[in-house]
Short mmCIF file of N, CA and C in Angstrom, two decimals:
data_model
loop_
_atom_site.label_atom_id
_atom_site.label_comp_id
_atom_site.label_asym_id
_atom_site.label_seq_id
_atom_site.Cartn_x
_atom_site.Cartn_y
_atom_site.Cartn_z
N MET A 1 0.97 -1.52 0.13
CA MET A 1 -0.18 0.32 -0.11
C MET A 1 0.80 1.42 -0.14
N PRO A 2 0.49 2.12 -0.73
CA PRO A 2 1.19 3.62 -0.61
C PRO A 2 1.30 4.07 0.41
N LYS A 3 2.82 5.10 1.08
CA LYS A 3 2.53 5.96 1.99
C LYS A 3 1.11 6.42 2.43
N VAL A 4 1.11 7.56 0.92
CA VAL A 4 -0.28 8.25 1.38
C VAL A 4 -1.19 7.79 2.34
N GLY A 5 -1.23 6.10 1.55
CA GLY A 5 -2.59 5.61 2.20
C GLY A 5 -2.72 4.93 3.45
N MET A 6 -1.32 4.67 3.71
CA MET A 6 -1.35 4.25 5.26
C MET A 6 -1.15 5.62 6.64
N GLU A 7 -1.42 6.93 5.72
CA GLU A 7 -1.19 7.54 6.94
C GLU A 7 -2.11 8.09 7.61
N PRO A 8 -3.64 8.24 6.67
CA PRO A 8 -5.03 7.75 7.59
C PRO A 8 -5.07 6.88 8.14
N LEU A 9 -5.11 5.70 7.72
CA LEU A 9 -4.75 4.56 8.69
C LEU A 9 -4.45 4.53 9.81
N ARG A 10 -3.43 5.39 9.85
CA ARG A 10 -1.84 5.12 11.25
C ARG A 10 -2.45 6.09 12.03
N ARG A 11 -3.03 7.45 11.55
CA ARG A 11 -3.82 8.44 12.23
C ARG A 11 -4.57 7.88 12.70
N LYS A 12 -5.82 7.42 12.13
CA LYS A 12 -7.09 6.79 13.14
C LYS A 12 -6.81 5.40 13.83
N ALA A 13 -5.81 4.54 13.74
CA ALA A 13 -5.14 3.69 14.60
C ALA A 13 -4.96 4.18 16.05
N LEU A 14 -4.37 5.26 15.48
CA LEU A 14 -3.61 6.11 16.73
C LEU A 14 -4.97 6.75 17.44
N ILE A 15 -5.51 7.29 17.18
CA ILE A 15 -7.10 7.89 17.30
C ILE A 15 -7.92 6.71 18.41
N ASP A 16 -8.02 5.66 17.28
CA ASP A 16 -8.69 4.57 18.10
C ASP A 16 -7.65 4.42 19.71
N ALA A 17 -6.28 3.87 19.38
CA ALA A 17 -5.81 4.14 20.39
C ALA A 17 -5.91 4.51 21.74
N THR A 18 -6.00 6.10 21.91
CA THR A 18 -6.66 6.84 22.64
C THR A 18 -7.91 6.88 22.87
N ILE A 19 -8.85 6.76 22.71
CA ILE A 19 -10.14 6.64 22.75
C ILE A 19 -10.03 5.11 23.73
N SER A 20 -9.14 4.34 23.43
CA SER A 20 -8.93 2.74 24.16
C SER A 20 -8.46 3.04 25.78
N ALA A 21 -7.68 3.45 25.16
CA ALA A 21 -6.56 4.31 26.54
C ALA A 21 -7.00 4.90 27.26
N ILE A 22 -7.86 6.15 27.37
CA ILE A 22 -8.50 7.25 28.04
C ILE A 22 -9.77 6.14 28.81
N GLY A 23 -10.73 5.53 27.74
CA GLY A 23 -11.69 4.42 28.69
C GLY A 23 -11.06 3.78 29.45
N GLN A 24 -9.57 2.99 28.94
CA GLN A 24 -9.26 2.74 30.08
C GLN A 24 -8.65 3.15 31.58
N ARG A 25 -8.29 4.06 31.44
CA ARG A 25 -7.85 4.35 32.44
C ARG A 25 -9.19 5.64 32.69
N GLY A 26 -9.49 6.11 32.47
CA GLY A 26 -10.55 6.83 32.52
C GLY A 26 -10.08 8.33 33.14
N SER A 27 -8.84 8.67 32.66
CA SER A 27 -8.48 9.81 32.86
C SER A 27 -7.67 10.50 31.31
N LEU A 28 -7.25 11.82 31.14
CA LEU A 28 -6.50 11.94 30.07
C LEU A 28 -4.68 10.74 30.29
N ASP A 29 -4.40 10.70 31.58
CA ASP A 29 -3.37 10.86 32.11
C ASP A 29 -2.79 9.62 31.33
N VAL A 30 -2.50 9.29 29.86
CA VAL A 30 -2.01 8.20 29.06
C VAL A 30 -1.11 9.13 28.99
N THR A 31 0.38 7.87 28.18
CA THR A 31 1.49 8.67 27.97
C THR A 31 1.05 8.04 25.91
N MET A 32 2.36 8.79 25.17
CA MET A 32 2.16 8.23 23.79
C MET A 32 3.03 7.01 23.41
N SER A 33 3.62 7.01 24.49
CA SER A 33 3.89 5.76 23.67
C SER A 33 3.08 4.74 24.43
N GLU A 34 2.50 4.50 25.45
CA GLU A 34 0.95 3.56 25.79
C GLU A 34 0.37 4.14 24.25
N ILE A 35 0.03 5.19 24.00
CA ILE A 35 -0.99 5.29 22.68
C ILE A 35 -0.57 4.52 21.63
N ALA A 36 0.68 4.88 21.28
CA ALA A 36 1.48 3.80 20.40
C ALA A 36 1.81 2.52 20.39
N GLY A 37 1.93 2.05 21.69
CA GLY A 37 2.02 0.94 21.71
C GLY A 37 0.61 -0.15 21.49
N ARG A 38 -0.34 0.60 21.75
CA ARG A 38 -2.14 -0.25 21.27
C ARG A 38 -2.05 0.20 19.94
N ALA A 39 -1.89 0.92 19.64
CA ALA A 39 -1.74 1.27 17.65
C ALA A 39 -0.94 0.54 16.96
N GLY A 40 0.19 -0.05 17.75
CA GLY A 40 0.69 -0.92 17.03
C GLY A 40 1.92 -0.31 16.31
N VAL A 41 1.87 0.96 16.55
CA VAL A 41 3.34 1.71 16.08
C VAL A 41 4.44 2.65 16.92
N SER A 42 5.84 2.94 16.62
CA SER A 42 6.64 3.54 17.47
C SER A 42 6.33 4.79 17.91
N SER A 43 6.57 5.12 19.14
CA SER A 43 6.14 6.04 19.78
C SER A 43 6.45 7.42 18.83
N ALA A 44 8.14 7.63 18.10
CA ALA A 44 8.43 8.50 17.00
C ALA A 44 6.56 8.77 16.19
N LEU A 45 6.97 7.74 15.32
CA LEU A 45 5.08 7.54 14.35
C LEU A 45 4.81 8.39 14.84
N ALA A 46 4.28 7.81 16.24
CA ALA A 46 2.90 8.96 17.08
C ALA A 46 3.55 10.18 16.77
N HIS A 47 4.15 10.94 17.61
CA HIS A 47 4.75 11.88 17.53
C HIS A 47 4.95 12.72 16.25
N HIS A 48 5.37 12.04 15.12
CA HIS A 48 5.47 12.37 13.82
C HIS A 48 4.11 12.79 13.45
N TYR A 49 2.73 12.12 13.47
CA TYR A 49 1.57 12.30 12.82
C TYR A 49 1.08 13.64 13.93
N PHE A 50 1.58 13.47 14.95
CA PHE A 50 0.74 14.35 16.27
C PHE A 50 1.53 15.61 17.34
N GLY A 51 2.48 15.44 16.39
CA GLY A 51 3.62 16.47 17.83
C GLY A 51 2.99 15.83 19.06
N ALA A 52 3.18 17.04 20.15
CA ALA A 52 2.41 16.55 21.07
C ALA A 52 1.05 15.61 21.69
N LYS A 53 1.41 15.01 22.93
CA LYS A 53 -0.03 14.60 23.29
C LYS A 53 -1.09 15.59 23.43
N ASP A 54 -1.08 16.62 23.61
CA ASP A 54 -2.34 17.49 23.53
C ASP A 54 -2.42 17.66 22.61
N GLU A 55 -2.01 17.54 21.36
CA GLU A 55 -2.51 17.30 19.88
C GLU A 55 -3.50 16.24 19.33
N LEU A 56 -2.06 15.25 19.60
CA LEU A 56 -3.46 13.88 19.56
C LEU A 56 -4.70 13.99 20.48
N LEU A 57 -4.53 14.59 21.58
CA LEU A 57 -6.03 14.42 22.19
C LEU A 57 -6.63 15.52 21.46
N PHE A 58 -6.71 16.25 21.70
CA PHE A 58 -7.47 17.45 20.27
C PHE A 58 -8.09 17.04 19.07
N ALA A 59 -6.72 16.37 18.51
CA ALA A 59 -7.90 15.14 17.08
C ALA A 59 -8.32 14.36 17.37
N THR A 60 -8.30 13.50 18.90
CA THR A 60 -9.28 12.29 19.28
C THR A 60 -10.37 13.32 19.45
N MET A 61 -10.62 14.21 20.17
CA MET A 61 -11.85 14.77 20.56
C MET A 61 -12.63 15.63 19.22
N ARG A 62 -11.64 15.69 18.69
CA ARG A 62 -12.27 16.53 16.78
C ARG A 62 -12.84 14.82 16.32
N HIS A 63 -12.24 13.94 16.44
CA HIS A 63 -13.03 12.66 15.77
C HIS A 63 -14.04 12.21 16.18
N ILE A 64 -14.15 12.13 17.95
CA ILE A 64 -15.50 12.26 18.28
C ILE A 64 -16.70 12.28 17.58
N LEU A 65 -15.90 14.33 17.64
CA LEU A 65 -17.25 15.42 17.49
C LEU A 65 -17.60 15.54 15.93
N ALA A 66 -16.78 14.61 14.79
CA ALA A 66 -16.85 14.61 13.53
C ALA A 66 -18.06 13.28 13.39
N GLU A 67 -17.88 11.91 14.16
CA GLU A 67 -18.31 10.96 14.30
C GLU A 67 -19.76 11.04 14.37
N LEU A 68 -19.73 12.02 14.88
CA LEU A 68 -21.34 12.28 16.02
C LEU A 68 -22.21 13.46 15.06
N THR A 69 -21.54 14.22 14.25
CA THR A 69 -22.15 15.03 13.35
C THR A 69 -22.52 14.15 11.72
N THR A 70 -21.47 13.48 11.66
CA THR A 70 -22.09 13.02 10.27
C THR A 70 -23.59 11.84 10.76
N ASP A 71 -23.17 11.45 11.99
CA ASP A 71 -24.08 10.44 12.53
C ASP A 71 -25.72 11.02 12.04
N MET A 72 -25.62 12.54 12.78
CA MET A 72 -26.49 12.85 13.30
C MET A 72 -27.05 13.56 11.86
N ARG A 73 -26.03 13.96 11.06
CA ARG A 73 -26.88 14.37 9.89
C ARG A 73 -27.48 13.47 9.44
N ARG A 74 -27.38 12.06 9.09
CA ARG A 74 -27.62 11.34 8.52
C ARG A 74 -29.24 10.79 9.02
N ALA A 75 -28.78 11.08 10.05
CA ALA A 75 -30.38 10.43 11.09
C ALA A 75 -31.51 11.85 10.49
N LEU A 76 -31.04 12.67 10.26
CA LEU A 76 -31.99 14.05 10.56
C LEU A 76 -32.65 14.11 8.96
N GLN A 77 -31.62 12.95 8.01
CA GLN A 77 -32.31 13.31 6.70
C GLN A 77 -33.30 12.77 6.49
N SER A 78 -33.25 11.43 7.16
CA SER A 78 -34.73 10.64 7.44
C SER A 78 -35.85 10.90 8.43
N THR A 79 -35.67 12.13 8.72
CA THR A 79 -36.56 12.28 9.62
C THR A 79 -37.97 13.45 8.68
N THR A 80 -39.39 12.68 9.07
CA THR A 80 -40.10 13.79 8.06
C THR A 80 -41.56 14.90 9.04
N SER A 81 -41.07 14.86 10.51
CA SER A 81 -41.61 15.74 10.89
C SER A 81 -40.74 16.44 12.24
N PRO A 82 -41.27 17.66 12.74
CA PRO A 82 -40.27 18.10 13.60
C PRO A 82 -39.87 17.10 15.26
N ARG A 83 -41.56 16.42 15.64
CA ARG A 83 -41.22 15.39 16.89
C ARG A 83 -39.83 14.28 15.90
N GLU A 84 -39.97 13.50 15.11
CA GLU A 84 -38.82 12.86 15.04
C GLU A 84 -37.70 13.06 14.69
N ARG A 85 -37.36 14.39 14.38
CA ARG A 85 -36.04 14.98 14.26
C ARG A 85 -36.03 15.42 15.79
N VAL A 86 -36.83 15.69 17.32
CA VAL A 86 -36.36 15.85 18.23
C VAL A 86 -35.90 14.32 18.42
N SER A 87 -36.43 13.56 18.60
CA SER A 87 -36.20 11.89 18.77
C SER A 87 -35.10 11.18 18.11
N ALA A 88 -34.50 12.15 16.83
CA ALA A 88 -33.36 11.62 16.32
C ALA A 88 -32.11 12.09 16.88
N VAL A 89 -32.59 13.09 17.11
CA VAL A 89 -31.11 13.23 17.70
C VAL A 89 -30.89 13.16 18.59
N VAL A 90 -31.62 12.45 19.96
CA VAL A 90 -31.58 11.91 20.94
C VAL A 90 -31.71 10.67 20.72
N ALA A 91 -31.37 10.11 20.12
CA ALA A 91 -31.23 8.64 19.35
C ALA A 91 -29.36 8.63 19.39
N VAL A 92 -29.31 9.45 18.40
CA VAL A 92 -28.27 9.58 18.02
C VAL A 92 -27.00 9.61 18.87
N ASN A 93 -27.44 10.91 19.82
CA ASN A 93 -26.57 10.70 20.81
C ASN A 93 -26.09 9.22 22.00
N PHE A 94 -27.21 8.28 21.59
CA PHE A 94 -26.93 7.22 22.27
C PHE A 94 -26.90 5.80 21.18
N SER A 95 -26.22 6.41 20.20
CA SER A 95 -26.08 5.25 19.47
C SER A 95 -25.16 4.19 19.85
N ASP A 96 -25.15 3.16 19.57
CA ASP A 96 -24.08 2.05 19.71
C ASP A 96 -22.33 2.95 19.85
N ILE A 97 -22.21 3.65 19.05
CA ILE A 97 -21.02 4.38 18.47
C ILE A 97 -20.49 5.49 19.29
N GLN A 98 -21.61 6.35 20.15
CA GLN A 98 -21.31 7.16 21.07
C GLN A 98 -21.53 6.59 22.28
N PHE A 99 -22.49 5.88 22.69
CA PHE A 99 -22.84 5.51 24.15
C PHE A 99 -22.35 4.60 24.54
N GLN A 100 -20.92 4.32 24.33
CA GLN A 100 -19.95 2.50 24.30
C GLN A 100 -19.18 2.74 25.43
N ALA A 101 -18.50 1.94 26.98
CA ALA A 101 -17.84 2.63 27.46
C ALA A 101 -16.45 3.72 27.22
N GLU A 102 -16.31 3.66 26.86
CA GLU A 102 -14.73 3.96 26.14
C GLU A 102 -14.63 5.43 25.61
N THR A 103 -15.86 5.36 24.90
CA THR A 103 -16.04 6.73 24.56
C THR A 103 -16.81 7.67 25.43
N ILE A 104 -17.62 6.74 26.03
CA ILE A 104 -18.34 7.95 27.46
C ILE A 104 -16.90 8.02 28.48
N ALA A 105 -16.14 7.42 28.73
CA ALA A 105 -15.26 7.83 29.96
C ALA A 105 -14.21 8.40 28.74
N ALA A 106 -14.06 8.60 27.54
CA ALA A 106 -13.39 9.74 26.79
C ALA A 106 -13.89 11.15 27.08
N TRP A 107 -15.83 11.40 26.73
CA TRP A 107 -16.21 12.51 27.25
C TRP A 107 -15.84 13.05 28.31
N LEU A 108 -16.38 12.47 29.52
CA LEU A 108 -15.70 12.54 30.93
C LEU A 108 -14.40 13.07 31.25
N ALA A 109 -13.27 12.46 30.24
CA ALA A 109 -12.07 12.99 30.90
C ALA A 109 -12.09 14.48 29.75
N PHE A 110 -12.80 14.24 28.62
CA PHE A 110 -12.44 15.88 27.94
C PHE A 110 -13.51 16.95 28.61
N TYR A 111 -14.46 16.95 29.48
CA TYR A 111 -14.96 17.70 29.98
C TYR A 111 -13.83 18.06 31.61
N VAL A 112 -13.08 17.19 31.90
CA VAL A 112 -12.76 17.33 32.72
C VAL A 112 -11.59 18.69 32.40
N GLU A 113 -10.52 18.17 31.47
CA GLU A 113 -9.32 18.77 30.97
C GLU A 113 -10.25 19.78 30.43
N ALA A 114 -11.26 19.96 29.94
CA ALA A 114 -11.22 21.63 29.17
C ALA A 114 -11.97 22.71 30.41
N GLN A 115 -11.22 22.61 31.50
CA GLN A 115 -12.05 23.33 32.50
C GLN A 115 -10.10 23.59 32.30
N GLN A 116 -8.99 23.23 31.72
CA GLN A 116 -7.39 23.63 32.49
C GLN A 116 -7.15 23.81 30.65
N SER A 117 -7.80 23.48 29.39
CA SER A 117 -6.92 23.48 28.25
C SER A 117 -8.76 24.46 27.21
N SER A 118 -7.75 25.71 26.38
CA SER A 118 -9.01 26.34 26.10
C SER A 118 -8.99 25.40 24.50
N PRO A 119 -8.56 25.03 23.95
CA PRO A 119 -8.49 23.95 22.85
C PRO A 119 -10.15 23.21 22.76
N LEU A 120 -9.65 22.92 24.45
CA LEU A 120 -11.10 21.73 24.24
C LEU A 120 -11.70 22.36 24.70
N ARG A 121 -12.09 23.15 25.67
CA ARG A 121 -13.18 24.15 25.76
C ARG A 121 -13.84 24.36 25.15
N ARG A 122 -13.24 25.14 23.62
CA ARG A 122 -13.93 25.18 22.15
C ARG A 122 -14.32 24.39 21.63
N LEU A 123 -14.12 23.67 21.66
CA LEU A 123 -14.96 22.17 20.98
C LEU A 123 -15.73 21.80 21.71
N LEU A 124 -15.54 21.65 23.63
CA LEU A 124 -16.71 21.37 23.41
C LEU A 124 -17.89 22.34 23.43
N ARG A 125 -18.30 23.47 23.38
CA ARG A 125 -18.65 24.88 23.48
C ARG A 125 -19.40 24.51 22.22
N ILE A 126 -18.45 24.11 20.88
CA ILE A 126 -19.32 23.52 19.56
C ILE A 126 -20.06 22.49 19.68
N TYR A 127 -19.30 21.48 20.32
CA TYR A 127 -20.69 20.40 20.55
C TYR A 127 -21.97 20.85 21.06
N ALA A 128 -21.75 21.96 22.46
CA ALA A 128 -22.60 22.60 22.96
C ALA A 128 -24.00 23.00 22.25
N ARG A 129 -22.62 23.84 21.13
CA ARG A 129 -24.10 24.89 20.04
C ARG A 129 -24.52 23.77 19.32
N ARG A 130 -23.76 22.82 18.96
CA ARG A 130 -24.84 21.90 17.75
C ARG A 130 -25.62 21.23 18.09
N LEU A 131 -25.43 20.28 19.69
CA LEU A 131 -26.75 20.11 19.93
C LEU A 131 -27.87 20.64 20.49
N HIS A 132 -27.73 22.11 21.00
CA HIS A 132 -28.61 22.62 20.82
C HIS A 132 -29.53 23.04 19.80
N SER A 133 -28.43 23.26 18.75
CA SER A 133 -29.22 23.98 17.33
C SER A 133 -29.68 22.71 16.66
N ASN A 134 -29.79 21.38 16.70
CA ASN A 134 -30.29 20.42 16.28
C ASN A 134 -31.76 19.68 16.62
N LEU A 135 -31.45 19.88 18.41
CA LEU A 135 -32.94 20.02 19.26
C LEU A 135 -33.83 21.01 18.50
N MET A 136 -33.16 22.56 18.64
CA MET A 136 -33.90 23.73 18.28
C MET A 136 -34.09 23.56 16.50
N SER A 137 -34.09 22.13 15.84
CA SER A 137 -34.77 22.38 14.87
C SER A 137 -35.88 21.38 14.74
N GLY A 138 -36.37 20.71 15.48
CA GLY A 138 -37.21 19.82 15.69
C GLY A 138 -38.30 20.75 16.74
N LEU A 139 -37.37 20.99 18.05
CA LEU A 139 -38.71 21.45 19.41
C LEU A 139 -39.31 22.92 18.41
N THR A 140 -38.86 24.24 17.66
CA THR A 140 -38.92 24.79 17.40
C THR A 140 -40.59 24.73 16.20
N GLY A 141 -40.68 23.46 15.95
CA GLY A 141 -41.77 23.41 14.85
C GLY A 141 -42.75 22.80 15.95
N ILE A 142 -42.72 22.75 17.23
CA ILE A 142 -43.59 22.22 18.01
C ILE A 142 -44.24 23.04 19.32
N LEU A 143 -42.95 23.64 19.39
CA LEU A 143 -42.80 25.10 20.76
C LEU A 143 -42.87 26.38 20.15
N PRO A 144 -43.37 27.27 21.24
CA PRO A 144 -42.93 28.78 20.73
C PRO A 144 -41.28 28.79 21.08
N ARG A 145 -40.95 29.77 20.70
CA ARG A 145 -39.38 29.32 21.08
C ARG A 145 -38.97 29.79 21.73
N THR A 146 -39.45 30.78 23.13
CA THR A 146 -38.85 30.66 24.28
C THR A 146 -38.90 29.12 24.88
N GLU A 147 -39.76 28.83 25.20
CA GLU A 147 -40.03 27.21 25.39
C GLU A 147 -39.10 26.06 24.60
N ALA A 148 -39.40 26.71 23.53
CA ALA A 148 -38.61 25.71 22.95
C ALA A 148 -37.07 25.50 23.47
N ASP A 149 -36.83 26.28 23.56
CA ASP A 149 -35.11 27.15 24.33
C ASP A 149 -34.82 26.41 25.55
N ARG A 150 -36.05 26.64 26.30
CA ARG A 150 -35.73 25.57 27.49
C ARG A 150 -35.86 24.37 27.43
N ALA A 151 -36.64 23.81 26.42
CA ALA A 151 -36.47 21.79 26.41
C ALA A 151 -35.53 21.71 25.69
N ALA A 152 -35.28 22.60 24.84
CA ALA A 152 -33.67 22.07 24.13
C ALA A 152 -32.31 21.87 24.98
N GLU A 153 -32.82 22.62 26.35
CA GLU A 153 -31.15 23.27 27.11
C GLU A 153 -31.53 22.04 28.01
N ALA A 154 -32.84 21.46 28.91
CA ALA A 154 -33.12 20.98 29.45
C ALA A 154 -32.54 19.21 28.84
N THR A 155 -33.56 19.32 27.91
CA THR A 155 -33.21 17.90 27.25
C THR A 155 -31.19 17.75 27.04
N ALA A 156 -30.36 18.60 26.51
CA ALA A 156 -29.23 18.45 26.76
C ALA A 156 -28.56 18.00 27.78
N ALA A 157 -28.84 19.00 29.16
CA ALA A 157 -28.29 18.17 30.16
C ALA A 157 -28.85 16.98 30.57
N MET A 158 -29.99 16.87 29.75
CA MET A 158 -29.55 15.42 30.48
C MET A 158 -29.31 14.30 29.91
N ILE A 159 -29.06 15.08 28.86
CA ILE A 159 -28.20 14.08 27.90
C ILE A 159 -26.80 13.81 28.61
N ASP A 160 -25.99 15.03 28.46
CA ASP A 160 -24.85 15.30 28.59
C ASP A 160 -25.31 14.57 30.66
N GLY A 161 -25.78 14.90 31.37
CA GLY A 161 -25.95 14.09 32.74
C GLY A 161 -26.28 12.61 32.51
N LEU A 162 -27.14 12.25 31.64
CA LEU A 162 -27.16 10.62 31.59
C LEU A 162 -25.45 10.07 31.16
N TYR A 163 -24.30 10.47 30.76
CA TYR A 163 -23.35 10.41 30.04
C TYR A 163 -22.63 10.56 31.31
N ILE A 164 -22.30 11.29 32.06
CA ILE A 164 -21.60 11.70 33.00
C ILE A 164 -22.03 10.38 33.99
N ARG A 165 -23.03 10.21 34.18
CA ARG A 165 -23.52 8.97 35.85
C ARG A 165 -23.58 7.75 35.04
N ARG A 166 -23.51 7.58 33.51
CA ARG A 166 -22.96 6.63 33.11
C ARG A 166 -21.60 5.99 33.10
N ALA A 167 -20.73 7.39 32.77
CA ALA A 167 -19.26 7.41 33.40
C ALA A 167 -19.01 6.86 34.41
N LEU A 168 -19.79 7.33 35.73
CA LEU A 168 -18.87 7.21 36.67
C LEU A 168 -19.82 5.71 36.93
N LYS A 169 -20.08 4.74 36.82
CA LYS A 169 -20.90 3.48 36.74
C LYS A 169 -21.96 3.50 37.80
N ASP A 170 -22.68 4.56 37.05
CA ASP A 170 -23.86 5.04 38.30
C ASP A 170 -24.91 5.14 37.89
N GLY A 171 -24.80 5.33 37.13
CA GLY A 171 -26.08 5.71 35.89
C GLY A 171 -27.15 4.56 34.81
N VAL A 172 -27.73 4.85 34.00
CA VAL A 172 -28.50 3.98 33.18
C VAL A 172 -27.15 2.83 32.56
N PRO A 173 -27.86 1.68 32.36
CA PRO A 173 -26.86 0.57 32.00
C PRO A 173 -26.73 0.42 30.66
N ASP A 174 -28.36 1.17 29.83
CA ASP A 174 -27.88 0.65 28.37
C ASP A 174 -28.16 2.19 27.35
N ALA A 175 -28.38 1.86 26.39
CA ALA A 175 -28.92 3.18 25.77
C ALA A 175 -30.30 3.51 25.31
N ALA A 176 -30.75 2.49 25.55
CA ALA A 176 -31.95 1.81 25.29
C ALA A 176 -33.19 2.63 26.61
N THR A 177 -32.52 2.35 27.86
CA THR A 177 -32.83 3.44 28.99
C THR A 177 -32.37 4.87 29.23
N ALA A 178 -31.62 5.37 28.91
CA ALA A 178 -31.12 6.12 28.41
C ALA A 178 -32.10 7.50 27.62
N ILE A 179 -32.29 7.18 26.39
CA ILE A 179 -33.49 7.85 25.17
C ILE A 179 -34.89 7.35 26.21
N ALA A 180 -35.04 5.77 26.86
CA ALA A 180 -36.47 6.05 27.48
C ALA A 180 -36.70 7.34 28.36
N LEU A 181 -35.81 7.47 29.56
CA LEU A 181 -35.72 8.49 30.36
C LEU A 181 -35.87 9.91 29.91
N VAL A 182 -35.25 10.21 28.10
CA VAL A 182 -35.06 11.28 27.57
C VAL A 182 -36.47 11.58 27.26
N GLU A 183 -37.07 10.73 26.39
CA GLU A 183 -38.47 10.71 25.54
C GLU A 183 -39.31 10.73 26.86
N ASP A 184 -39.60 10.46 27.43
CA ASP A 184 -40.59 10.29 29.36
C ASP A 184 -40.44 12.01 29.26
N TYR A 185 -39.30 12.76 29.43
CA TYR A 185 -38.98 14.02 30.06
C TYR A 185 -40.16 14.91 28.57
N LEU A 186 -39.37 14.45 27.32
CA LEU A 186 -39.69 15.11 26.26
C LEU A 186 -41.25 15.19 25.60
N GLU A 187 -41.65 14.06 26.05
CA GLU A 187 -42.92 13.78 25.73
C GLU A 187 -44.32 14.46 26.76
N THR A 188 -43.83 14.73 28.82
CA THR A 188 -44.49 15.57 29.29
C THR A 188 -44.19 16.83 28.93
N LYS A 189 -43.00 17.63 28.71
CA LYS A 189 -42.62 18.87 28.45
C LYS A 189 -43.76 18.71 27.10
N LEU A 190 -43.42 18.10 25.95
CA LEU A 190 -44.82 18.60 25.11
C LEU A 190 -45.53 18.22 24.71
N GLY A 191 -46.11 17.59 25.95
CA GLY A 191 -47.66 17.51 26.18
C GLY A 191 -48.93 17.67 25.40
N GLY A 192 -48.34 16.41 24.38
CA GLY A 192 -48.92 15.94 23.10
C GLY A 192 -49.25 16.70 22.12
N ARG A 193 -48.30 18.64 21.88
CA ARG A 193 -48.74 19.14 20.64
C ARG A 193 -48.28 18.93 19.71
N HIS A 194 -47.23 17.74 19.34
CA HIS A 194 -46.69 16.66 17.72
C HIS A 194 -47.59 16.16 17.35
N LYS A 195 -49.08 15.97 17.83
CA LYS A 195 -49.40 15.04 17.39
C LYS A 195 -50.15 15.74 16.75
N GLN A 196 -50.58 16.82 17.17
CA GLN A 196 -51.94 17.39 16.21
C GLN A 196 -51.25 18.33 14.67
#
C-alpha cells in the first residue's frame, strides 16, 4: 500500500488507541508511548503524526465530534416531522458508536480537561451549540421559541448528565434506558402538541 494511503490509517489507529487508553484509564493521564503501543506503531511515529500528546488529544476529540456530526446529519435527513427530528437527535447521542464505555469515559475526561485547556473548551462549546441547534430544529416546530429553547437546554442537560452518570458507573446501564428517560421528559414537556 502506498505511504499516502497508510497515513490516514495510522492516524485513525492512533485516535482509536487514544479513545481505548482513555477509556481504560478513565482519564487523560495516558502516555504517547502507551497509545502508540496500542496502535501498533512506534512512539516516534505517533509524535511524527501528532507532535505533542495535547495535539493527539485534540485530534481525538475532533474525531469523536466529527463522527457524531456525521451520524446526526444522516439521522436528521431521514426524518419527516419536527418530533422525529428531536427523537433522532436523542437517539444519535445514545447510538452504539457514541454510548459505549470507552467513548463515554473519553467524553468525561475531555470535560474535566476542558477546565484547563482552551482548545478543548472551544470544542466542547461547539458540541453544545450543535446539540442545542439540532434540538431546536425540531422543537421550534412544536413549541413557541422560548419554550423550545428551555426544552432544548433541559434535554441537552439530560443527555450530558446521563453520560456523566454512566461514566461514573452510577447511571443507566444501556442506551435504550437512557433514550426512554429523555423521551419521557420530552413527552411530558410537549404534552401531546406534536400529535396535532
